[in-house]
Amino acid sequence: MKELTCIVIGGGYAGINAVKAIRITFKRQASKRTLRLILIDKNPYHFRKVLLFKPAVGDEEITIPLTRLFPEGVEFVQATVTKIESGERRLLCQDAVGNKNSIKYDFLVLAVGSVVRQPDADLGGIALASLDAAWKIREAWRANIKKAVKEKARKNVRD
C-alpha cells in the first residue's frame, strides 16, 4: 500500500504535541499503510519559552534538540518553508545552507507559533521573549546588584 506522508511545520509546543498525537492516532488505527512523519523547523531545537526566566537569573539551558525529542520514527528537516502549493500537495523549503527542496505530502499541519510584541523603547523594560532578552535582563540585573552594593558601601563609609 501507499505510504502516507504527514508534514508538521513548527517545532514549538504545538508542533511537538501534534507529532505526538499523530503518532498515537496512527498507531491506534490498524492501518496497513505506513506513515512517513516529517517535522520541519528553522531551528534544530525546541525552545522552551515558558522557562525563559531561568537563563535570566542563571546559566540554565532551555533548548532541547528536536532529534533528541524524536530519536526515531520522525524525520527532522531543518529548513524554512518558503511556499505551500496546496493544489499539488507540495511545499518548498530552503535549508540553512541555501539549498532549495520540494516535499510532497498527504497531510499538512501548520504549527508555526506566534509573534511576541515588543514594548515601546521609550517605556523601558525588556520583553522576556528570547534567549538574547533573557541574557540582557540577567546582565542588567547583575549590573544593578553591583551598583546597589557600591551604594551601600559608600553609605556605610559616610555613616
Short mmCIF file of N, CA and C in Angstrom, two decimals:
data_model
loop_
_atom_site.label_atom_id
_atom_site.label_comp_id
_atom_site.label_asym_id
_atom_site.label_seq_id
_atom_site.Cartn_x
_atom_site.Cartn_y
_atom_site.Cartn_z
N MET A 1 0.83 -1.18 0.00
CA MET A 1 0.00 0.00 0.00
C MET A 1 0.87 1.25 0.00
N LYS A 2 0.27 2.34 -0.38
CA LYS A 2 0.97 3.61 -0.47
C LYS A 2 1.32 4.16 0.91
N GLU A 3 2.50 4.71 1.01
CA GLU A 3 2.94 5.38 2.23
C GLU A 3 2.24 6.73 2.33
N LEU A 4 1.78 7.08 3.53
CA LEU A 4 1.21 8.40 3.78
C LEU A 4 2.31 9.30 4.31
N THR A 5 2.39 10.52 3.78
CA THR A 5 3.37 11.49 4.27
C THR A 5 2.63 12.60 4.97
N CYS A 6 3.02 12.81 6.23
CA CYS A 6 2.45 13.89 7.03
C CYS A 6 3.59 14.81 7.41
N ILE A 7 3.43 16.09 7.12
CA ILE A 7 4.43 17.09 7.47
C ILE A 7 3.86 18.01 8.53
N VAL A 8 4.65 18.23 9.58
CA VAL A 8 4.30 19.19 10.63
C VAL A 8 5.33 20.31 10.52
N ILE A 9 4.84 21.52 10.29
CA ILE A 9 5.73 22.68 10.21
C ILE A 9 5.69 23.39 11.55
N GLY A 10 6.83 23.43 12.22
CA GLY A 10 6.96 24.11 13.50
C GLY A 10 7.33 23.15 14.62
N GLY A 11 8.48 23.40 15.24
CA GLY A 11 8.97 22.56 16.32
C GLY A 11 8.76 23.16 17.69
N GLY A 12 7.73 23.99 17.82
CA GLY A 12 7.40 24.56 19.12
C GLY A 12 6.46 23.63 19.87
N TYR A 13 5.83 24.16 20.89
CA TYR A 13 4.93 23.38 21.74
C TYR A 13 3.82 22.71 20.92
N ALA A 14 3.17 23.47 20.05
CA ALA A 14 2.06 22.92 19.26
C ALA A 14 2.55 21.86 18.28
N GLY A 15 3.68 22.12 17.62
CA GLY A 15 4.22 21.17 16.66
C GLY A 15 4.63 19.86 17.29
N ILE A 16 5.30 19.94 18.43
CA ILE A 16 5.74 18.74 19.14
C ILE A 16 4.54 17.90 19.57
N ASN A 17 3.54 18.58 20.12
CA ASN A 17 2.35 17.85 20.56
C ASN A 17 1.54 17.31 19.40
N ALA A 18 1.57 18.00 18.26
CA ALA A 18 0.90 17.47 17.06
C ALA A 18 1.59 16.19 16.61
N VAL A 19 2.91 16.18 16.58
CA VAL A 19 3.66 14.98 16.18
C VAL A 19 3.32 13.83 17.10
N LYS A 20 3.31 14.07 18.41
CA LYS A 20 2.99 13.01 19.37
C LYS A 20 1.58 12.47 19.14
N ALA A 21 0.61 13.37 18.95
CA ALA A 21 -0.78 12.95 18.75
C ALA A 21 -0.96 12.18 17.45
N ILE A 22 -0.28 12.62 16.40
CA ILE A 22 -0.37 11.92 15.11
C ILE A 22 0.18 10.51 15.24
N ARG A 23 1.31 10.37 15.92
CA ARG A 23 1.91 9.04 16.10
C ARG A 23 0.97 8.12 16.86
N ILE A 24 0.36 8.62 17.93
CA ILE A 24 -0.55 7.81 18.74
C ILE A 24 -1.78 7.44 17.92
N THR A 25 -2.37 8.41 17.24
CA THR A 25 -3.58 8.16 16.44
C THR A 25 -3.30 7.16 15.33
N PHE A 26 -2.18 7.31 14.65
CA PHE A 26 -1.85 6.40 13.55
C PHE A 26 -1.60 4.99 14.06
N LYS A 27 -0.99 4.87 15.23
CA LYS A 27 -0.74 3.55 15.83
C LYS A 27 -2.04 2.85 16.16
N ARG A 28 -3.01 3.62 16.68
CA ARG A 28 -4.31 3.05 17.08
C ARG A 28 -5.09 2.54 15.89
N GLN A 29 -4.94 3.21 14.76
CA GLN A 29 -5.63 2.77 13.55
C GLN A 29 -4.84 1.60 12.97
N ALA A 30 -5.42 0.46 12.96
CA ALA A 30 -4.72 -0.73 12.47
C ALA A 30 -4.59 -0.65 10.95
N SER A 31 -3.85 0.36 10.50
CA SER A 31 -3.70 0.60 9.07
C SER A 31 -2.55 -0.22 8.52
N LYS A 32 -2.72 -0.66 7.31
CA LYS A 32 -1.65 -1.38 6.63
C LYS A 32 -0.72 -0.40 5.93
N ARG A 33 -1.11 0.86 5.94
CA ARG A 33 -0.27 1.89 5.32
C ARG A 33 0.79 2.33 6.31
N THR A 34 1.93 2.68 5.77
CA THR A 34 3.00 3.20 6.62
C THR A 34 2.90 4.72 6.65
N LEU A 35 3.41 5.29 7.71
CA LEU A 35 3.37 6.74 7.88
C LEU A 35 4.78 7.28 7.84
N ARG A 36 4.99 8.23 6.98
CA ARG A 36 6.24 9.00 6.96
C ARG A 36 5.90 10.32 7.62
N LEU A 37 6.48 10.57 8.78
CA LEU A 37 6.19 11.76 9.56
C LEU A 37 7.41 12.67 9.53
N ILE A 38 7.22 13.89 9.04
CA ILE A 38 8.31 14.84 8.88
C ILE A 38 8.01 16.08 9.72
N LEU A 39 9.00 16.51 10.50
CA LEU A 39 8.90 17.73 11.29
C LEU A 39 9.88 18.74 10.69
N ILE A 40 9.37 19.91 10.33
CA ILE A 40 10.21 20.95 9.75
C ILE A 40 10.25 22.15 10.68
N ASP A 41 11.46 22.63 10.96
CA ASP A 41 11.63 23.85 11.76
C ASP A 41 12.92 24.52 11.32
N LYS A 42 12.97 25.84 11.45
CA LYS A 42 14.18 26.57 11.05
C LYS A 42 15.31 26.36 12.03
N ASN A 43 14.97 25.95 13.27
CA ASN A 43 15.98 25.70 14.30
C ASN A 43 16.12 24.20 14.54
N PRO A 44 17.30 23.75 14.96
CA PRO A 44 17.47 22.32 15.24
C PRO A 44 17.00 21.94 16.65
N TYR A 45 16.37 22.86 17.33
CA TYR A 45 15.98 22.62 18.72
C TYR A 45 14.59 23.16 19.00
N HIS A 46 14.02 22.65 20.09
CA HIS A 46 12.77 23.19 20.64
C HIS A 46 13.16 24.19 21.72
N PHE A 47 12.60 25.37 21.62
CA PHE A 47 12.91 26.46 22.54
C PHE A 47 11.81 26.54 23.58
N ARG A 48 12.11 26.23 24.83
CA ARG A 48 11.11 26.21 25.89
C ARG A 48 10.90 27.62 26.44
N LYS A 49 10.05 28.39 25.76
CA LYS A 49 9.83 29.80 26.12
C LYS A 49 9.32 29.98 27.54
N VAL A 50 8.53 29.04 28.02
CA VAL A 50 7.98 29.20 29.37
C VAL A 50 9.06 29.16 30.44
N LEU A 51 10.26 28.74 30.08
CA LEU A 51 11.37 28.69 31.03
C LEU A 51 12.36 29.83 30.83
N LEU A 52 11.98 30.84 30.07
CA LEU A 52 12.90 31.95 29.79
C LEU A 52 13.38 32.67 31.05
N PHE A 53 12.64 32.58 32.11
CA PHE A 53 13.09 33.23 33.35
C PHE A 53 14.37 32.59 33.88
N LYS A 54 14.61 31.32 33.56
CA LYS A 54 15.79 30.63 34.11
C LYS A 54 17.11 31.21 33.61
N PRO A 55 17.31 31.38 32.28
CA PRO A 55 18.57 32.00 31.88
C PRO A 55 18.64 33.48 32.23
N ALA A 56 17.52 34.09 32.57
CA ALA A 56 17.55 35.49 33.00
C ALA A 56 18.21 35.63 34.37
N VAL A 57 18.18 34.55 35.17
CA VAL A 57 18.77 34.62 36.51
C VAL A 57 19.94 33.66 36.71
N GLY A 58 20.17 32.76 35.78
CA GLY A 58 21.26 31.79 35.92
C GLY A 58 21.70 31.28 34.57
N ASP A 59 22.52 30.27 34.59
CA ASP A 59 23.06 29.72 33.34
C ASP A 59 22.42 28.37 33.02
N GLU A 60 21.12 28.36 32.80
CA GLU A 60 20.43 27.11 32.53
C GLU A 60 20.05 27.02 31.05
N GLU A 61 20.26 25.86 30.46
CA GLU A 61 19.92 25.61 29.06
C GLU A 61 18.42 25.34 28.95
N ILE A 62 17.76 26.01 28.02
CA ILE A 62 16.31 25.81 27.86
C ILE A 62 15.94 25.40 26.44
N THR A 63 16.91 24.85 25.72
CA THR A 63 16.61 24.31 24.39
C THR A 63 16.84 22.80 24.42
N ILE A 64 16.05 22.09 23.63
CA ILE A 64 16.18 20.64 23.52
C ILE A 64 16.31 20.31 22.03
N PRO A 65 17.36 19.60 21.63
CA PRO A 65 17.47 19.22 20.21
C PRO A 65 16.25 18.40 19.77
N LEU A 66 15.67 18.76 18.63
CA LEU A 66 14.48 18.06 18.14
C LEU A 66 14.77 16.59 17.85
N THR A 67 16.00 16.29 17.46
CA THR A 67 16.36 14.89 17.20
C THR A 67 16.39 14.09 18.51
N ARG A 68 16.60 14.77 19.64
CA ARG A 68 16.55 14.07 20.92
C ARG A 68 15.11 13.85 21.37
N LEU A 69 14.22 14.78 21.02
CA LEU A 69 12.80 14.59 21.35
C LEU A 69 12.19 13.44 20.57
N PHE A 70 12.63 13.30 19.32
CA PHE A 70 12.10 12.26 18.44
C PHE A 70 13.28 11.50 17.81
N PRO A 71 13.93 10.62 18.58
CA PRO A 71 15.11 9.94 18.05
C PRO A 71 14.79 8.96 16.93
N GLU A 72 13.54 8.49 16.85
CA GLU A 72 13.18 7.57 15.77
C GLU A 72 11.71 7.75 15.39
N GLY A 73 11.41 7.41 14.16
CA GLY A 73 10.03 7.48 13.70
C GLY A 73 9.59 8.84 13.18
N VAL A 74 10.45 9.84 13.32
CA VAL A 74 10.14 11.18 12.84
C VAL A 74 11.38 11.70 12.12
N GLU A 75 11.19 12.12 10.87
CA GLU A 75 12.29 12.74 10.13
C GLU A 75 12.31 14.22 10.49
N PHE A 76 13.48 14.73 10.81
CA PHE A 76 13.59 16.15 11.10
C PHE A 76 14.28 16.83 9.93
N VAL A 77 13.69 17.93 9.46
CA VAL A 77 14.27 18.73 8.39
C VAL A 77 14.44 20.14 8.94
N GLN A 78 15.70 20.58 9.00
CA GLN A 78 15.95 21.95 9.44
C GLN A 78 15.91 22.84 8.21
N ALA A 79 14.84 23.60 8.09
CA ALA A 79 14.63 24.45 6.91
C ALA A 79 13.56 25.48 7.20
N THR A 80 13.47 26.44 6.29
CA THR A 80 12.41 27.44 6.33
C THR A 80 11.48 27.16 5.16
N VAL A 81 10.20 27.02 5.46
CA VAL A 81 9.22 26.79 4.39
C VAL A 81 9.02 28.10 3.66
N THR A 82 9.18 28.07 2.33
CA THR A 82 9.06 29.29 1.53
C THR A 82 7.74 29.36 0.77
N LYS A 83 7.13 28.21 0.51
CA LYS A 83 5.88 28.22 -0.24
C LYS A 83 5.14 26.90 -0.03
N ILE A 84 3.82 26.99 0.07
CA ILE A 84 2.98 25.80 0.14
C ILE A 84 2.11 25.80 -1.11
N GLU A 85 2.22 24.75 -1.89
CA GLU A 85 1.40 24.59 -3.10
C GLU A 85 0.33 23.55 -2.77
N SER A 86 -0.78 24.04 -2.22
CA SER A 86 -1.81 23.14 -1.70
C SER A 86 -2.45 22.29 -2.80
N GLY A 87 -2.62 22.85 -3.98
CA GLY A 87 -3.21 22.08 -5.08
C GLY A 87 -2.37 20.87 -5.46
N GLU A 88 -1.08 21.02 -5.41
CA GLU A 88 -0.15 19.94 -5.74
C GLU A 88 0.24 19.12 -4.51
N ARG A 89 -0.22 19.59 -3.35
CA ARG A 89 0.17 18.97 -2.06
C ARG A 89 1.69 18.85 -1.96
N ARG A 90 2.30 20.01 -2.10
CA ARG A 90 3.75 20.08 -2.08
C ARG A 90 4.16 21.36 -1.38
N LEU A 91 5.28 21.28 -0.64
CA LEU A 91 5.82 22.50 -0.07
C LEU A 91 7.26 22.67 -0.52
N LEU A 92 7.64 23.92 -0.59
CA LEU A 92 9.00 24.27 -0.96
C LEU A 92 9.68 24.83 0.28
N CYS A 93 10.93 24.45 0.47
CA CYS A 93 11.66 24.93 1.63
C CYS A 93 13.12 25.16 1.27
N GLN A 94 13.79 25.89 2.15
CA GLN A 94 15.20 26.22 1.95
C GLN A 94 15.94 25.91 3.24
N ASP A 95 17.01 25.11 3.13
CA ASP A 95 17.76 24.76 4.34
C ASP A 95 18.73 25.87 4.72
N ALA A 96 19.43 25.68 5.82
CA ALA A 96 20.32 26.71 6.36
C ALA A 96 21.47 27.06 5.41
N VAL A 97 21.84 26.13 4.55
CA VAL A 97 22.93 26.36 3.60
C VAL A 97 22.44 27.08 2.35
N GLY A 98 21.12 27.09 2.14
CA GLY A 98 20.55 27.75 0.98
C GLY A 98 20.00 26.80 -0.08
N ASN A 99 20.12 25.50 0.16
CA ASN A 99 19.58 24.51 -0.78
C ASN A 99 18.06 24.55 -0.75
N LYS A 100 17.46 24.53 -1.93
CA LYS A 100 16.01 24.53 -2.03
C LYS A 100 15.52 23.11 -2.27
N ASN A 101 14.45 22.75 -1.58
CA ASN A 101 13.89 21.40 -1.70
C ASN A 101 12.38 21.47 -1.87
N SER A 102 11.85 20.40 -2.39
CA SER A 102 10.41 20.25 -2.57
C SER A 102 10.01 18.93 -1.92
N ILE A 103 8.94 18.96 -1.12
CA ILE A 103 8.47 17.74 -0.45
C ILE A 103 6.98 17.59 -0.69
N LYS A 104 6.58 16.44 -1.18
CA LYS A 104 5.16 16.12 -1.38
C LYS A 104 4.58 15.64 -0.06
N TYR A 105 3.30 15.91 0.17
CA TYR A 105 2.65 15.48 1.40
C TYR A 105 1.22 15.04 1.13
N ASP A 106 0.69 14.23 2.06
CA ASP A 106 -0.72 13.85 2.06
C ASP A 106 -1.48 14.68 3.09
N PHE A 107 -0.81 14.95 4.23
CA PHE A 107 -1.39 15.76 5.30
C PHE A 107 -0.37 16.81 5.71
N LEU A 108 -0.88 18.01 6.01
CA LEU A 108 0.00 19.10 6.41
C LEU A 108 -0.56 19.76 7.67
N VAL A 109 0.30 19.93 8.66
CA VAL A 109 -0.08 20.59 9.90
C VAL A 109 0.79 21.83 10.04
N LEU A 110 0.14 22.99 10.15
CA LEU A 110 0.87 24.24 10.37
C LEU A 110 0.81 24.59 11.85
N ALA A 111 1.97 24.59 12.49
CA ALA A 111 2.06 24.90 13.91
C ALA A 111 3.24 25.85 14.10
N VAL A 112 3.15 27.00 13.44
CA VAL A 112 4.29 27.91 13.33
C VAL A 112 4.45 28.89 14.48
N GLY A 113 3.56 28.87 15.44
CA GLY A 113 3.76 29.71 16.62
C GLY A 113 3.19 31.10 16.50
N SER A 114 3.76 31.98 17.30
CA SER A 114 3.23 33.33 17.39
C SER A 114 4.37 34.34 17.38
N VAL A 115 4.00 35.60 17.35
CA VAL A 115 4.97 36.68 17.36
C VAL A 115 4.84 37.42 18.68
N VAL A 116 5.96 37.64 19.35
CA VAL A 116 5.94 38.35 20.63
C VAL A 116 5.99 39.85 20.36
N ARG A 117 5.11 40.57 20.99
CA ARG A 117 5.11 42.03 20.84
C ARG A 117 6.16 42.62 21.77
N GLN A 118 6.95 43.52 21.23
CA GLN A 118 8.00 44.19 22.00
C GLN A 118 7.46 45.49 22.58
N PRO A 119 7.87 45.82 23.80
CA PRO A 119 7.41 47.10 24.38
C PRO A 119 8.08 48.27 23.67
N ASP A 120 7.43 49.40 23.70
CA ASP A 120 7.99 50.62 23.13
C ASP A 120 9.28 50.94 23.88
N ALA A 121 10.34 51.24 23.16
CA ALA A 121 11.65 51.51 23.78
C ALA A 121 11.57 52.67 24.77
N ASP A 122 10.71 53.63 24.52
CA ASP A 122 10.57 54.78 25.43
C ASP A 122 9.98 54.39 26.79
N LEU A 123 9.27 53.27 26.82
CA LEU A 123 8.66 52.83 28.07
C LEU A 123 9.64 52.05 28.95
N GLY A 124 10.78 51.68 28.38
CA GLY A 124 11.77 50.92 29.14
C GLY A 124 11.38 49.45 29.21
N GLY A 125 12.17 48.72 29.91
CA GLY A 125 11.88 47.29 30.07
C GLY A 125 12.35 46.48 28.87
N ILE A 126 12.42 45.20 29.08
CA ILE A 126 12.83 44.26 28.04
C ILE A 126 11.80 43.13 28.04
N ALA A 127 11.22 42.85 26.89
CA ALA A 127 10.26 41.75 26.80
C ALA A 127 11.03 40.44 26.92
N LEU A 128 10.61 39.58 27.82
CA LEU A 128 11.25 38.29 28.01
C LEU A 128 10.73 37.34 26.93
N ALA A 129 11.32 37.47 25.72
CA ALA A 129 10.79 36.75 24.57
C ALA A 129 11.84 35.93 23.83
N SER A 130 13.10 36.02 24.24
CA SER A 130 14.17 35.28 23.54
C SER A 130 15.32 35.05 24.50
N LEU A 131 16.25 34.21 24.08
CA LEU A 131 17.44 33.98 24.90
C LEU A 131 18.25 35.26 25.03
N ASP A 132 18.38 36.02 23.94
CA ASP A 132 19.11 37.29 24.00
C ASP A 132 18.50 38.22 25.04
N ALA A 133 17.17 38.29 25.04
CA ALA A 133 16.49 39.15 26.02
C ALA A 133 16.74 38.65 27.44
N ALA A 134 16.71 37.33 27.63
CA ALA A 134 16.97 36.77 28.97
C ALA A 134 18.37 37.13 29.43
N TRP A 135 19.34 37.04 28.52
CA TRP A 135 20.73 37.39 28.88
C TRP A 135 20.86 38.89 29.19
N LYS A 136 20.15 39.73 28.42
CA LYS A 136 20.19 41.18 28.68
C LYS A 136 19.60 41.49 30.05
N ILE A 137 18.50 40.81 30.37
CA ILE A 137 17.87 41.01 31.68
C ILE A 137 18.83 40.59 32.78
N ARG A 138 19.48 39.44 32.60
CA ARG A 138 20.43 38.96 33.61
C ARG A 138 21.58 39.95 33.79
N GLU A 139 22.12 40.45 32.68
CA GLU A 139 23.23 41.41 32.77
C GLU A 139 22.78 42.71 33.43
N ALA A 140 21.58 43.19 33.10
CA ALA A 140 21.06 44.41 33.73
C ALA A 140 20.85 44.18 35.23
N TRP A 141 20.33 43.01 35.57
CA TRP A 141 20.10 42.66 36.97
C TRP A 141 21.42 42.63 37.73
N ARG A 142 22.44 41.97 37.14
CA ARG A 142 23.76 41.90 37.80
C ARG A 142 24.38 43.30 37.94
N ALA A 143 24.24 44.12 36.91
CA ALA A 143 24.79 45.48 36.98
C ALA A 143 24.10 46.28 38.08
N ASN A 144 22.79 46.10 38.21
CA ASN A 144 22.05 46.80 39.28
C ASN A 144 22.46 46.31 40.67
N ILE A 145 22.71 45.02 40.79
CA ILE A 145 23.16 44.46 42.08
C ILE A 145 24.52 45.06 42.44
N LYS A 146 25.45 45.11 41.48
CA LYS A 146 26.78 45.68 41.73
C LYS A 146 26.67 47.16 42.12
N LYS A 147 25.80 47.87 41.44
CA LYS A 147 25.59 49.28 41.73
C LYS A 147 25.03 49.46 43.14
N ALA A 148 24.09 48.60 43.52
CA ALA A 148 23.50 48.67 44.86
C ALA A 148 24.54 48.37 45.94
N VAL A 149 25.42 47.39 45.67
CA VAL A 149 26.47 47.06 46.64
C VAL A 149 27.41 48.25 46.81
N LYS A 150 27.79 48.90 45.72
CA LYS A 150 28.67 50.08 45.80
C LYS A 150 27.99 51.21 46.57
N GLU A 151 26.70 51.44 46.32
CA GLU A 151 25.96 52.48 47.02
C GLU A 151 25.91 52.20 48.51
N LYS A 152 25.67 50.94 48.86
CA LYS A 152 25.60 50.57 50.27
C LYS A 152 26.97 50.76 50.92
N ALA A 153 28.03 50.36 50.23
CA ALA A 153 29.39 50.53 50.77
C ALA A 153 29.71 52.02 50.95
N ARG A 154 29.32 52.85 49.99
CA ARG A 154 29.55 54.28 50.08
C ARG A 154 28.77 54.87 51.24
N LYS A 155 27.54 54.42 51.46
CA LYS A 155 26.71 54.92 52.56
C LYS A 155 27.32 54.51 53.89
N ASN A 156 27.84 53.27 53.98
CA ASN A 156 28.46 52.79 55.24
C ASN A 156 29.72 53.59 55.57
N VAL A 157 30.46 54.03 54.55
CA VAL A 157 31.67 54.82 54.77
C VAL A 157 31.30 56.19 55.32
N ARG A 158 30.20 56.78 54.83
CA ARG A 158 29.75 58.11 55.30
C ARG A 158 29.20 58.04 56.71
N ASP A 159 28.57 56.94 57.08
CA ASP A 159 27.93 56.82 58.41
C ASP A 159 28.94 56.58 59.47
#
